[in-house]
PDB file of C-alpha atoms in Angstrom:
ATOM      1  CA  MET A   1     -26.974  12.698   3.921  1.00  0.00           C
ATOM      2  CA  ASP A   2     -26.068  15.662   6.110  1.00  0.00           C
ATOM      3  CA  PHE A   3     -22.483  16.819   5.527  1.00  0.00           C
ATOM      4  CA  GLU A   4     -21.547  16.672   9.200  1.00  0.00           C
ATOM      5  CA  ALA A   5     -22.836  13.104   9.396  1.00  0.00           C
ATOM      6  CA  LYS A   6     -20.788  12.175   6.328  1.00  0.00           C
ATOM      7  CA  ILE A   7     -17.526  13.438   7.759  1.00  0.00           C
ATOM      8  CA  GLY A   8     -18.223  12.351  11.314  1.00  0.00           C
ATOM      9  CA  TYR A   9     -17.761  15.803  12.780  1.00  0.00           C
ATOM     10  CA  THR A  10     -20.193  18.369  14.222  1.00  0.00           C
ATOM     11  CA  TYR A  11     -19.225  22.013  13.891  1.00  0.00           C
ATOM     12  CA  LYS A  12     -19.495  24.471  16.751  1.00  0.00           C
ATOM     13  CA  ASN A  13     -19.306  27.307  14.213  1.00  0.00           C
ATOM     14  CA  LYS A  14     -21.402  26.344  11.169  1.00  0.00           C
ATOM     15  CA  SER A  15     -20.104  29.298   9.173  1.00  0.00           C
ATOM     16  CA  LEU A  16     -16.685  27.633   8.963  1.00  0.00           C
ATOM     17  CA  MET A  17     -18.292  24.641   7.290  1.00  0.00           C
ATOM     18  CA  LYS A  18     -20.063  26.862   4.770  1.00  0.00           C
ATOM     19  CA  ILE A  19     -16.890  28.748   3.887  1.00  0.00           C
ATOM     20  CA  ALA A  20     -14.996  25.484   3.384  1.00  0.00           C
ATOM     21  CA  LEU A  21     -17.631  24.325   0.898  1.00  0.00           C
ATOM     22  CA  THR A  22     -17.912  27.622  -0.998  1.00  0.00           C
ATOM     23  CA  HIS A  23     -15.922  27.725  -4.225  1.00  0.00           C
ATOM     24  CA  PRO A  24     -14.609  31.112  -5.451  1.00  0.00           C
ATOM     25  CA  SER A  25     -16.793  30.844  -8.557  1.00  0.00           C
ATOM     26  CA  TYR A  26     -19.922  31.237  -6.406  1.00  0.00           C
ATOM     27  CA  VAL A  27     -18.603  34.375  -4.700  1.00  0.00           C
ATOM     28  CA  ASN A  28     -17.399  35.837  -8.001  1.00  0.00           C
ATOM     29  CA  GLU A  29     -20.949  35.876  -9.363  1.00  0.00           C
ATOM     30  CA  GLY A  30     -21.749  39.123  -7.590  1.00  0.00           C
ATOM     31  CA  ARG A  31     -21.677  37.838  -4.013  1.00  0.00           C
ATOM     32  CA  LYS A  32     -18.729  39.927  -2.855  1.00  0.00           C
ATOM     33  CA  ASN A  33     -19.829  39.921   0.784  1.00  0.00           C
ATOM     34  CA  LEU A  34     -19.320  36.163   1.067  1.00  0.00           C
ATOM     35  CA  LYS A  35     -16.099  34.295   1.823  1.00  0.00           C
ATOM     36  CA  ASN A  36     -14.754  31.453  -0.312  1.00  0.00           C
ATOM     37  CA  ASN A  37     -12.556  28.517   0.592  1.00  0.00           C
ATOM     38  CA  GLN A  38      -9.242  29.670  -0.928  1.00  0.00           C
ATOM     39  CA  ARG A  39      -7.714  30.917   2.325  1.00  0.00           C
ATOM     40  CA  MET A  40      -8.847  27.784   4.129  1.00  0.00           C
ATOM     41  CA  GLU A  41      -7.274  25.685   1.389  1.00  0.00           C
ATOM     42  CA  PHE A  42      -3.956  27.420   2.100  1.00  0.00           C
ATOM     43  CA  LEU A  43      -4.182  26.624   5.806  1.00  0.00           C
ATOM     44  CA  GLY A  44      -5.494  23.112   5.236  1.00  0.00           C
ATOM     45  CA  ASP A  45      -2.511  22.273   3.053  1.00  0.00           C
ATOM     46  CA  SER A  46      -0.135  22.988   5.952  1.00  0.00           C
ATOM     47  CA  VAL A  47      -2.286  21.232   8.557  1.00  0.00           C
ATOM     48  CA  LEU A  48      -2.562  18.170   6.320  1.00  0.00           C
ATOM     49  CA  SER A  49       1.193  18.091   5.791  1.00  0.00           C
ATOM     50  CA  ILE A  50       2.044  18.133   9.508  1.00  0.00           C
ATOM     51  CA  ILE A  51      -0.580  15.490  10.322  1.00  0.00           C
ATOM     52  CA  VAL A  52       0.656  13.118   7.625  1.00  0.00           C
ATOM     53  CA  ALA A  53       4.315  13.830   8.435  1.00  0.00           C
ATOM     54  CA  GLN A  54       3.791  12.994  12.110  1.00  0.00           C
ATOM     55  CA  TYR A  55       1.832   9.845  11.262  1.00  0.00           C
ATOM     56  CA  LEU A  56       4.560   8.563   8.927  1.00  0.00           C
ATOM     57  CA  PHE A  57       7.336   9.535  11.371  1.00  0.00           C
ATOM     58  CA  GLU A  58       5.692   7.504  14.128  1.00  0.00           C
ATOM     59  CA  HIS A  59       4.612   4.493  12.036  1.00  0.00           C
ATOM     60  CA  TYR A  60       7.545   4.067   9.645  1.00  0.00           C
ATOM     61  CA  THR A  61      10.488   4.379  12.006  1.00  0.00           C
ATOM     62  CA  HIS A  62      12.775   2.401   9.689  1.00  0.00           C
ATOM     63  CA  PHE A  63      12.299   4.786   6.741  1.00  0.00           C
ATOM     64  CA  PRO A  64      15.037   7.370   6.033  1.00  0.00           C
ATOM     65  CA  GLU A  65      14.137  11.018   5.468  1.00  0.00           C
ATOM     66  CA  GLY A  66      14.053  10.737   1.670  1.00  0.00           C
ATOM     67  CA  GLU A  67      11.591   7.851   1.691  1.00  0.00           C
ATOM     68  CA  LEU A  68       9.380   9.590   4.239  1.00  0.00           C
ATOM     69  CA  THR A  69       9.312  12.665   2.012  1.00  0.00           C
ATOM     70  CA  LYS A  70       8.224  10.617  -1.000  1.00  0.00           C
ATOM     71  CA  LEU A  71       5.617   8.751   1.016  1.00  0.00           C
ATOM     72  CA  ARG A  72       4.170  11.982   2.371  1.00  0.00           C
ATOM     73  CA  ALA A  73       4.034  13.411  -1.158  1.00  0.00           C
ATOM     74  CA  SER A  74       2.016  10.410  -2.343  1.00  0.00           C
ATOM     75  CA  LEU A  75      -0.558  10.991   0.399  1.00  0.00           C
ATOM     76  CA  VAL A  76      -1.003  14.757   0.045  1.00  0.00           C
ATOM     77  CA  CYS A  77      -0.890  15.118  -3.746  1.00  0.00           C
ATOM     78  CA  GLU A  78      -3.941  16.154  -5.771  1.00  0.00           C
ATOM     79  CA  LYS A  79      -4.614  12.583  -6.889  1.00  0.00           C
ATOM     80  CA  ALA A  80      -4.754  11.311  -3.293  1.00  0.00           C
ATOM     81  CA  LEU A  81      -6.885  14.214  -2.047  1.00  0.00           C
ATOM     82  CA  TYR A  82      -9.261  13.744  -4.964  1.00  0.00           C
ATOM     83  CA  SER A  83      -9.747  10.102  -4.006  1.00  0.00           C
ATOM     84  CA  PHE A  84     -10.338  11.079  -0.355  1.00  0.00           C
ATOM     85  CA  ALA A  85     -12.923  13.660  -1.431  1.00  0.00           C
ATOM     86  CA  GLN A  86     -14.700  11.077  -3.567  1.00  0.00           C
ATOM     87  CA  LYS A  87     -15.043   8.743  -0.579  1.00  0.00           C
ATOM     88  CA  ILE A  88     -17.326  11.278   1.101  1.00  0.00           C
ATOM     89  CA  ASN A  89     -18.929  12.496  -2.141  1.00  0.00           C
ATOM     90  CA  LEU A  90     -17.646  15.962  -1.357  1.00  0.00           C
ATOM     91  CA  GLY A  91     -18.624  17.264  -4.774  1.00  0.00           C
ATOM     92  CA  GLU A  92     -22.331  17.065  -4.022  1.00  0.00           C
ATOM     93  CA  ASP A  93     -21.946  19.440  -1.067  1.00  0.00           C
ATOM     94  CA  LEU A  94     -19.935  22.156  -2.793  1.00  0.00           C
ATOM     95  CA  ILE A  95     -21.422  25.591  -3.383  1.00  0.00           C
ATOM     96  CA  LEU A  96     -20.456  26.440  -6.966  1.00  0.00           C
ATOM     97  CA  GLY A  97     -21.064  29.213  -9.432  1.00  0.00           C
ATOM     98  CA  LYS A  98     -23.168  28.517 -12.525  1.00  0.00           C
ATOM     99  CA  GLY A  99     -20.120  28.269 -14.751  1.00  0.00           C
ATOM    100  CA  GLU A 100     -18.502  25.543 -12.677  1.00  0.00           C
ATOM    101  CA  GLU A 101     -21.843  23.829 -12.181  1.00  0.00           C
ATOM    102  CA  THR A 102     -22.423  23.471 -15.912  1.00  0.00           C
ATOM    103  CA  THR A 103     -18.856  22.426 -16.772  1.00  0.00           C
ATOM    104  CA  GLY A 104     -18.470  19.542 -14.346  1.00  0.00           C
ATOM    105  CA  GLY A 105     -16.951  21.384 -11.423  1.00  0.00           C
ATOM    106  CA  ARG A 106     -18.354  18.931  -8.891  1.00  0.00           C
ATOM    107  CA  GLU A 107     -16.123  16.216 -10.350  1.00  0.00           C
ATOM    108  CA  ARG A 108     -13.065  18.313 -11.171  1.00  0.00           C
ATOM    109  CA  PRO A 109     -10.046  16.850  -9.304  1.00  0.00           C
ATOM    110  CA  SER A 110      -8.437  20.221  -8.547  1.00  0.00           C
ATOM    111  CA  ILE A 111     -11.655  21.640  -7.077  1.00  0.00           C
ATOM    112  CA  LEU A 112     -12.324  18.584  -4.935  1.00  0.00           C
ATOM    113  CA  ALA A 113      -8.722  18.365  -3.715  1.00  0.00           C
ATOM    114  CA  ASP A 114      -8.739  22.045  -2.745  1.00  0.00           C
ATOM    115  CA  ALA A 115     -12.101  21.723  -1.008  1.00  0.00           C
ATOM    116  CA  PHE A 116     -10.863  18.718   0.949  1.00  0.00           C
ATOM    117  CA  GLU A 117      -7.969  20.798   2.261  1.00  0.00           C
ATOM    118  CA  ALA A 118     -10.420  23.572   3.137  1.00  0.00           C
ATOM    119  CA  VAL A 119     -12.534  21.115   5.134  1.00  0.00           C
ATOM    120  CA  ILE A 120      -9.419  20.076   7.069  1.00  0.00           C
ATOM    121  CA  ALA A 121      -8.748  23.745   7.858  1.00  0.00           C
ATOM    122  CA  SER A 122     -12.347  24.361   8.917  1.00  0.00           C
ATOM    123  CA  ILE A 123     -12.193  21.511  11.440  1.00  0.00           C
ATOM    124  CA  TYR A 124      -8.817  22.721  12.670  1.00  0.00           C
ATOM    125  CA  LEU A 125     -10.150  26.265  13.174  1.00  0.00           C
ATOM    126  CA  ASP A 126     -13.304  24.967  14.834  1.00  0.00           C
ATOM    127  CA  SER A 127     -11.751  22.483  17.264  1.00  0.00           C
ATOM    128  CA  GLY A 128      -7.993  22.255  16.893  1.00  0.00           C
ATOM    129  CA  LEU A 129      -5.393  19.835  15.632  1.00  0.00           C
ATOM    130  CA  GLU A 130      -6.631  16.644  17.293  1.00  0.00           C
ATOM    131  CA  ASP A 131     -10.029  16.691  15.588  1.00  0.00           C
ATOM    132  CA  ALA A 132      -8.414  17.629  12.276  1.00  0.00           C
ATOM    133  CA  LYS A 133      -6.018  14.699  12.725  1.00  0.00           C
ATOM    134  CA  LYS A 134      -8.880  12.313  13.464  1.00  0.00           C
ATOM    135  CA  PHE A 135     -10.590  13.385  10.233  1.00  0.00           C
ATOM    136  CA  VAL A 136      -7.464  13.106   8.064  1.00  0.00           C
ATOM    137  CA  LEU A 137      -6.292   9.767   9.444  1.00  0.00           C
ATOM    138  CA  SER A 138      -9.715   8.238   8.805  1.00  0.00           C
ATOM    139  CA  PHE A 139      -8.719   8.198   5.130  1.00  0.00           C
ATOM    140  CA  ILE A 140      -5.369   6.494   5.700  1.00  0.00           C
ATOM    141  CA  PRO A 141      -5.629   2.743   6.427  1.00  0.00           C
ATOM    142  CA  ASP A 142      -3.619   1.326   9.324  1.00  0.00           C
ATOM    143  CA  ASP A 143      -2.228  -1.347   7.006  1.00  0.00           C
ATOM    144  CA  LEU A 144      -1.034   1.124   4.392  1.00  0.00           C
ATOM    145  CA  ASP A 145       0.616  -0.861   1.588  1.00  0.00           C
ATOM    146  CA  VAL A 146       3.642   1.247   0.783  1.00  0.00           C
ATOM    147  CA  SER A 147       4.587  -0.949  -2.171  1.00  0.00           C
ATOM    148  CA  LYS A 148       1.364  -0.047  -3.970  1.00  0.00           C
ATOM    149  CA  LEU A 149       1.665   3.693  -3.558  1.00  0.00           C
ATOM    150  CA  THR A 150       2.501   5.422  -6.805  1.00  0.00           C
ATOM    151  CA  TYR A 151       5.301   7.956  -6.756  1.00  0.00           C
ATOM    152  CA  GLN A 152       4.449  10.051  -9.771  1.00  0.00           C
ATOM    153  CA  SER A 153       6.815  12.657 -11.153  1.00  0.00           C
ATOM    154  CA  ASP A 154       6.763  14.784  -8.022  1.00  0.00           C
ATOM    155  CA  TYR A 155       9.097  17.595  -8.982  1.00  0.00           C
ATOM    156  CA  LYS A 156       8.378  19.527  -5.773  1.00  0.00           C
ATOM    157  CA  THR A 157       9.606  16.618  -3.662  1.00  0.00           C
ATOM    158  CA  ALA A 158      12.655  16.116  -5.882  1.00  0.00           C
ATOM    159  CA  LEU A 159      13.554  19.796  -5.603  1.00  0.00           C
ATOM    160  CA  GLN A 160      12.994  19.796  -1.853  1.00  0.00           C
ATOM    161  CA  GLU A 161      15.288  16.791  -1.403  1.00  0.00           C
ATOM    162  CA  ILE A 162      18.072  18.621  -3.225  1.00  0.00           C
ATOM    163  CA  ILE A 163      17.622  21.929  -1.425  1.00  0.00           C
ATOM    164  CA  GLN A 164      17.196  20.472   2.070  1.00  0.00           C
ATOM    165  CA  LYS A 165      20.780  19.175   1.984  1.00  0.00           C
ATOM    166  CA  ASN A 166      21.666  22.726   2.951  1.00  0.00           C
ATOM    167  CA  ARG A 167      19.535  23.591   5.970  1.00  0.00           C
ATOM    168  CA  GLU A 168      20.011  27.324   5.447  1.00  0.00           C
ATOM    169  CA  GLU A 169      18.230  27.283   2.087  1.00  0.00           C
ATOM    170  CA  LYS A 170      14.505  28.005   1.945  1.00  0.00           C
ATOM    171  CA  ILE A 171      12.044  27.146  -0.834  1.00  0.00           C
ATOM    172  CA  GLU A 172       8.803  29.093  -1.288  1.00  0.00           C
ATOM    173  CA  TYR A 173       6.092  28.886  -3.967  1.00  0.00           C
ATOM    174  CA  VAL A 174       4.479  32.206  -4.851  1.00  0.00           C
ATOM    175  CA  LEU A 175       1.283  32.643  -6.888  1.00  0.00           C
ATOM    176  CA  VAL A 176       1.989  35.546  -9.261  1.00  0.00           C
ATOM    177  CA  GLU A 177      -0.977  35.403 -11.652  1.00  0.00           C
ATOM    178  CA  GLU A 178      -4.481  33.971 -11.862  1.00  0.00           C
ATOM    179  CA  LYS A 179      -6.411  34.457 -15.072  1.00  0.00           C
ATOM    180  CA  GLY A 180      -9.370  33.137 -17.047  1.00  0.00           C
ATOM    181  CA  PRO A 181     -13.011  32.406 -16.174  1.00  0.00           C
ATOM    182  CA  ASP A 182     -13.767  30.398 -13.037  1.00  0.00           C
ATOM    183  CA  HIS A 183     -14.372  27.179 -14.975  1.00  0.00           C
ATOM    184  CA  ASP A 184     -11.104  27.524 -16.928  1.00  0.00           C
ATOM    185  CA  LYS A 185      -8.561  29.176 -14.630  1.00  0.00           C
ATOM    186  CA  ARG A 186      -4.850  29.326 -15.359  1.00  0.00           C
ATOM    187  CA  PHE A 187      -2.381  29.855 -12.537  1.00  0.00           C
ATOM    188  CA  THR A 188       1.223  31.040 -12.729  1.00  0.00           C
ATOM    189  CA  VAL A 189       3.545  30.224  -9.852  1.00  0.00           C
ATOM    190  CA  GLU A 190       7.175  31.103  -9.157  1.00  0.00           C
ATOM    191  CA  VAL A 191       9.424  28.999  -6.961  1.00  0.00           C
ATOM    192  CA  HIS A 192      11.788  31.105  -4.876  1.00  0.00           C
ATOM    193  CA  LEU A 193      15.068  30.042  -3.314  1.00  0.00           C
ATOM    194  CA  ASN A 194      15.968  32.540  -0.604  1.00  0.00           C
ATOM    195  CA  SER A 195      13.796  35.139  -2.410  1.00  0.00           C
ATOM    196  CA  ASN A 196      15.423  34.473  -5.795  1.00  0.00           C
ATOM    197  CA  VAL A 197      13.185  33.133  -8.589  1.00  0.00           C
ATOM    198  CA  ILE A 198      14.575  29.794  -9.785  1.00  0.00           C
ATOM    199  CA  GLY A 199      11.589  28.518 -11.772  1.00  0.00           C
ATOM    200  CA  THR A 200       8.159  29.459 -13.126  1.00  0.00           C
ATOM    201  CA  GLY A 201       5.228  27.219 -13.999  1.00  0.00           C
ATOM    202  CA  GLU A 202       1.689  27.534 -15.317  1.00  0.00           C
ATOM    203  CA  GLY A 203      -1.181  25.105 -14.824  1.00  0.00           C
ATOM    204  CA  LYS A 204      -4.918  24.592 -14.440  1.00  0.00           C
ATOM    205  CA  SER A 205      -4.512  24.442 -10.662  1.00  0.00           C
ATOM    206  CA  LYS A 206      -2.071  25.979  -8.213  1.00  0.00           C
ATOM    207  CA  LYS A 207      -0.678  22.549  -7.383  1.00  0.00           C
ATOM    208  CA  GLN A 208      -0.048  21.793 -11.041  1.00  0.00           C
ATOM    209  CA  ALA A 209       1.616  25.171 -11.552  1.00  0.00           C
ATOM    210  CA  GLU A 210       3.851  24.526  -8.535  1.00  0.00           C
ATOM    211  CA  GLN A 211       4.917  21.186 -10.003  1.00  0.00           C
ATOM    212  CA  TYR A 212       5.824  22.818 -13.323  1.00  0.00           C
ATOM    213  CA  ALA A 213       7.728  25.563 -11.526  1.00  0.00           C
ATOM    214  CA  ALA A 214       9.725  22.956  -9.621  1.00  0.00           C
ATOM    215  CA  LYS A 215      10.325  21.045 -12.851  1.00  0.00           C
ATOM    216  CA  GLU A 216      11.747  24.143 -14.527  1.00  0.00           C
ATOM    217  CA  ALA A 217      13.940  24.834 -11.501  1.00  0.00           C
ATOM    218  CA  LEU A 218      15.338  21.297 -11.607  1.00  0.00           C
ATOM    219  CA  SER A 219      15.994  21.599 -15.336  1.00  0.00           C
ATOM    220  CA  LEU A 220      17.788  24.935 -14.930  1.00  0.00           C
ATOM    221  CA  MET A 221      19.875  23.398 -12.156  1.00  0.00           C
ATOM    222  CA  GLY A 222      21.020  20.683 -14.539  1.00  0.00           C
ATOM    223  CA  TYR A 223      18.896  17.777 -13.319  1.00  0.00           C
ATOM    224  CA  GLU A 224      17.047  15.528 -15.757  1.00  0.00           C
ATOM    225  CA  THR A 225      13.268  15.827 -15.635  1.00  0.00           C
TER     226      THR A 225
END
């Protein structure tokens, strides 16, 4: 099936679609003139967050801030995005390098979650927030059963809840190192509080590294993890 038909959206600029589906491993195999989906993933993460936050704010008016934060985290985490990507068989449309192709990259949760965010960004860049919202909300049922959502150990959310008690404080996650072959990357991320490093984490994906960085920050602050 054609990708546009699968996602229910027709691109004005087809190149945006191609970039969203192009994994860095493909570009790294000597195709330096091509763009990959990493920058779109960055943008898509923010677009996804605001769409889900607005949806929850409008539909769960009786939820306090803390519960809304946890609920949003459960819908934008890697596990949720991976399941969304599977619903449209996103893996079969990805443009991968040979290394990722031969090591199961089309089914790797981190790759699919990142690509899903890139697709969100591509729609946003092509048509704006409303079309991006329509795409995202198509994966969230109207009768969302909150009781069945799993709140895993989301250290980023826990840290955010602590820090946001002081509105002047600002948390930022900074990628400081990326190493290893495309099919076995390792990422190192620092979490900054007002430009001061309060935790460092390493993982197989940027999201995982961010979680470990937040976990270390919580531990250093004296909270049980």
